[in-house]
Amino acid sequence: MDIDLRFEPVTTERWGDFEKLFGPQGAFYNCWCVALRLPHAVRTKMQPSERKAHMQSRIAAGPPPGILYYVEGEPVAWVQIGPRHDVPQFNSPRTVSRPLEESDAHDPSIWAVSCFFLLPKLRGKGLSRKLLGGAIDYARSQGARLLEACPIDHVKQSKSVTLCIGSTAIFDTAGFEMIARRKDGRPLMRLDLHA
């Protein structure tokens, strides 16, 4: 499907678009994309309004924690992307997405693409590759050296909520290489943006 997607970094000026895209449910189950920003014990005790406020504060603080995608001026998708250190739970020693080297979690040139959200009406139409392509372009434009992800190998259907972390297939197509596999079905993948 040929849909013209335009992306913009999410800033305070774009908060209204972010809020509109995430809707009354805060994207997936009132997450408001804080799952990789806050420890499980903290975020599960928060009310949805508190998670929303946390993300609004993070966006206001800058730099942009991700990018919004637009079709004909309307927000239709979000990709959380930025330096690894901006998503602390992505670096937790207990997760499959933990960095190869501890220092990677603090290196501002090593980025992570860690979450995707696309309006339900547009899922299953092959847009994930375009979302990832925009994320790669953005990371490169911001001086990232390496871009990492920890996608999932298989899901039962292309509209699955678990695809918020992305499918391995789209990362393979974009040239990412597996650098670790700590759990079946969840490779840690990397793209060298200077190659």
Tab-separated table of C-alpha atoms in Angstrom:
chain	number	residue	atom	x	y	z
A	1	MET	CA	0.000	0.000	0.000
A	2	ASP	CA	1.421	3.381	-0.997
A	3	ILE	CA	0.715	5.792	1.841
A	4	ASP	CA	2.674	9.028	2.048
A	5	LEU	CA	4.073	9.217	5.578
A	6	ARG	CA	5.824	12.313	6.893
A	7	PHE	CA	7.634	12.241	10.211
A	8	GLU	CA	8.463	14.913	12.769
A	9	PRO	CA	10.270	14.723	16.126
A	10	VAL	CA	7.799	14.937	19.016
A	11	THR	CA	8.170	18.218	20.884
A	12	THR	CA	6.012	20.232	23.281
A	13	GLU	CA	4.407	21.900	20.255
A	14	ARG	CA	3.359	18.442	19.025
A	15	TRP	CA	2.010	17.199	22.371
A	16	GLY	CA	-1.563	17.626	21.155
A	17	ASP	CA	-0.835	15.362	18.194
A	18	PHE	CA	0.818	12.773	20.446
A	19	GLU	CA	-2.187	12.860	22.804
A	20	LYS	CA	-4.616	12.561	19.882
A	21	LEU	CA	-2.745	9.593	18.416
A	22	PHE	CA	-2.563	7.720	21.737
A	23	GLY	CA	-6.242	8.352	22.390
A	24	PRO	CA	-8.202	7.673	25.577
A	25	GLN	CA	-6.449	4.328	26.124
A	26	GLY	CA	-2.923	5.796	26.029
A	27	ALA	CA	-2.001	3.553	23.072
A	28	PHE	CA	-1.659	0.049	24.556
A	29	TYR	CA	-3.426	-0.455	27.892
A	30	ASN	CA	-2.784	3.107	29.094
A	31	CYS	CA	0.964	2.636	28.744
A	32	TRP	CA	1.653	6.117	27.333
A	33	CYS	CA	4.994	4.624	26.216
A	34	VAL	CA	6.530	4.637	29.693
A	35	ALA	CA	7.132	0.857	29.887
A	36	LEU	CA	10.817	1.194	29.041
A	37	ARG	CA	11.235	4.458	30.931
A	38	LEU	CA	10.084	3.395	34.400
A	39	PRO	CA	10.597	0.221	36.450
A	40	HIS	CA	7.644	-2.181	36.439
A	41	ALA	CA	7.084	-1.704	40.182
A	42	VAL	CA	6.796	2.052	39.686
A	43	ARG	CA	4.655	2.270	36.567
A	44	THR	CA	2.138	-0.372	37.652
A	45	LYS	CA	1.327	1.702	40.748
A	46	MET	CA	0.708	4.802	38.622
A	47	GLN	CA	-2.705	5.873	37.426
A	48	PRO	CA	-3.032	6.264	33.626
A	49	SER	CA	-3.163	10.035	34.121
A	50	GLU	CA	0.192	9.879	35.943
A	51	ARG	CA	1.803	7.888	33.118
A	52	LYS	CA	0.460	10.415	30.654
A	53	ALA	CA	1.815	13.310	32.739
A	54	HIS	CA	5.190	11.584	32.986
A	55	MET	CA	5.438	11.309	29.217
A	56	GLN	CA	4.260	14.880	28.736
A	57	SER	CA	7.016	16.048	31.102
A	58	ARG	CA	9.594	13.934	29.282
A	59	ILE	CA	8.599	15.431	25.930
A	60	ALA	CA	8.684	18.943	27.403
A	61	ALA	CA	12.175	18.344	28.819
A	62	GLY	CA	13.578	17.399	25.387
A	63	PRO	CA	15.322	16.268	23.349
A	64	PRO	CA	12.536	14.503	21.436
A	65	PRO	CA	12.054	10.923	22.700
A	66	GLY	CA	10.674	9.752	19.375
A	67	ILE	CA	8.965	10.679	16.158
A	68	LEU	CA	5.387	11.111	15.042
A	69	TYR	CA	4.209	10.138	11.581
A	70	TYR	CA	1.559	12.041	9.683
A	71	VAL	CA	-0.721	11.295	6.752
A	72	GLU	CA	-2.373	14.394	5.271
A	73	GLY	CA	-1.601	16.364	8.428
A	74	GLU	CA	-3.072	13.826	10.853
A	75	PRO	CA	-0.920	11.864	13.339
A	76	VAL	CA	-1.105	8.147	12.545
A	77	ALA	CA	1.965	6.532	14.132
A	78	TRP	CA	4.731	6.871	16.703
A	79	VAL	CA	8.181	5.348	17.040
A	80	GLN	CA	10.106	5.673	20.291
A	81	ILE	CA	13.713	6.234	19.284
A	82	GLY	CA	16.665	7.903	20.938
A	83	PRO	CA	19.859	7.225	22.857
A	84	ARG	CA	19.819	3.997	24.852
A	85	HIS	CA	20.253	5.920	28.104
A	86	ASP	CA	16.849	7.558	27.531
A	87	VAL	CA	15.046	4.219	27.936
A	88	PRO	CA	16.555	2.813	31.161
A	89	GLN	CA	14.494	-0.389	31.224
A	90	PHE	CA	15.849	-1.294	27.770
A	91	ASN	CA	19.238	-1.491	29.521
A	92	SER	CA	18.202	-3.436	32.611
A	93	PRO	CA	20.530	-6.388	33.278
A	94	ARG	CA	17.429	-8.601	33.557
A	95	THR	CA	16.096	-7.863	30.064
A	96	VAL	CA	16.795	-9.491	26.715
A	97	SER	CA	17.459	-6.012	25.297
A	98	ARG	CA	20.359	-5.269	27.671
A	99	PRO	CA	23.444	-3.887	25.918
A	100	LEU	CA	26.414	-6.023	24.905
A	101	GLU	CA	28.703	-3.891	27.027
A	102	GLU	CA	27.557	-1.938	30.091
A	103	SER	CA	29.161	1.208	28.666
A	104	ASP	CA	26.864	0.982	25.607
A	105	ALA	CA	23.953	2.033	27.833
A	106	HIS	CA	25.651	5.394	28.441
A	107	ASP	CA	27.162	6.017	25.006
A	108	PRO	CA	25.140	8.867	23.425
A	109	SER	CA	25.959	7.568	19.938
A	110	ILE	CA	24.242	4.200	20.543
A	111	TRP	CA	20.523	4.555	20.027
A	112	ALA	CA	17.547	2.239	20.489
A	113	VAL	CA	14.362	1.937	18.497
A	114	SER	CA	12.168	0.426	21.162
A	115	CYS	CA	8.464	0.896	20.471
A	116	PHE	CA	6.043	1.303	17.565
A	117	PHE	CA	2.440	2.426	17.651
A	118	LEU	CA	0.249	2.653	14.559
A	119	LEU	CA	-3.448	3.449	14.410
A	120	PRO	CA	-5.438	0.184	14.284
A	121	LYS	CA	-7.023	1.052	10.920
A	122	LEU	CA	-3.550	1.158	9.324
A	123	ARG	CA	-2.142	-2.050	10.822
A	124	GLY	CA	-1.542	-5.046	8.606
A	125	LYS	CA	-0.907	-2.881	5.548
A	126	GLY	CA	2.881	-3.238	5.414
A	127	LEU	CA	3.689	0.189	6.875
A	128	SER	CA	6.123	-1.065	9.530
A	129	ARG	CA	9.042	-0.956	7.104
A	130	LYS	CA	8.287	2.694	6.338
A	131	LEU	CA	8.109	3.508	10.043
A	132	LEU	CA	11.457	1.849	10.645
A	133	GLY	CA	12.949	3.589	7.598
A	134	GLY	CA	11.919	6.972	8.998
A	135	ALA	CA	13.387	6.055	12.387
A	136	ILE	CA	16.694	5.085	10.793
A	137	ASP	CA	16.807	8.346	8.831
A	138	TYR	CA	16.067	10.313	12.000
A	139	ALA	CA	18.742	8.538	14.075
A	140	ARG	CA	21.313	9.098	11.342
A	141	SER	CA	20.392	12.791	11.059
A	142	GLN	CA	20.905	13.193	14.821
A	143	GLY	CA	24.418	11.736	14.748
A	144	ALA	CA	23.707	8.246	16.059
A	145	ARG	CA	26.477	5.750	15.254
A	146	LEU	CA	24.663	2.497	16.058
A	147	LEU	CA	20.950	1.723	16.237
A	148	GLU	CA	19.750	-1.261	18.263
A	149	ALA	CA	16.444	-3.057	18.671
A	150	CYS	CA	15.089	-6.187	20.323
A	151	PRO	CA	12.170	-7.273	18.121
A	152	ILE	CA	10.067	-10.422	18.166
A	153	ASP	CA	10.478	-13.220	15.625
A	154	HIS	CA	6.919	-14.424	15.167
A	155	VAL	CA	3.397	-13.369	15.961
A	156	LYS	CA	0.145	-15.017	14.975
A	157	GLN	CA	-1.113	-12.023	13.035
A	158	SER	CA	0.285	-8.777	11.663
A	159	LYS	CA	-2.072	-6.693	13.819
A	160	SER	CA	-0.824	-8.201	17.099
A	161	VAL	CA	-0.240	-5.813	19.999
A	162	THR	CA	3.087	-7.554	20.693
A	163	LEU	CA	4.367	-5.945	17.509
A	164	CYS	CA	4.811	-2.720	19.461
A	165	ILE	CA	8.438	-3.886	19.676
A	166	GLY	CA	8.614	-4.626	15.948
A	167	SER	CA	9.044	-7.853	14.020
A	168	THR	CA	12.463	-9.311	13.286
A	169	ALA	CA	11.547	-9.454	9.590
A	170	ILE	CA	11.403	-5.668	9.179
A	171	PHE	CA	14.758	-5.235	10.916
A	172	ASP	CA	16.311	-7.944	8.721
A	173	THR	CA	15.048	-6.151	5.627
A	174	ALA	CA	16.512	-2.849	6.879
A	175	GLY	CA	19.977	-4.405	7.268
A	176	PHE	CA	20.120	-4.965	11.028
A	177	GLU	CA	22.271	-7.883	12.197
A	178	MET	CA	21.708	-10.085	15.222
A	179	ILE	CA	24.356	-9.459	17.885
A	180	ALA	CA	22.870	-11.521	20.748
A	181	ARG	CA	19.978	-13.858	21.488
A	182	ARG	CA	19.215	-14.186	25.184
A	183	LYS	CA	15.779	-15.717	24.657
A	184	ASP	CA	14.200	-17.681	21.827
A	185	GLY	CA	12.341	-15.387	19.471
A	186	ARG	CA	13.899	-12.150	20.803
A	187	PRO	CA	17.173	-11.240	19.056
A	188	LEU	CA	19.142	-8.138	19.971
A	189	MET	CA	19.839	-6.497	16.622
A	190	ARG	CA	22.112	-3.687	15.484
A	191	LEU	CA	22.525	-1.430	12.478
A	192	ASP	CA	25.780	0.430	11.888
A	193	LEU	CA	24.625	3.825	10.651
A	194	HIS	CA	28.072	4.745	9.349
A	195	ALA	CA	28.527	1.620	7.243
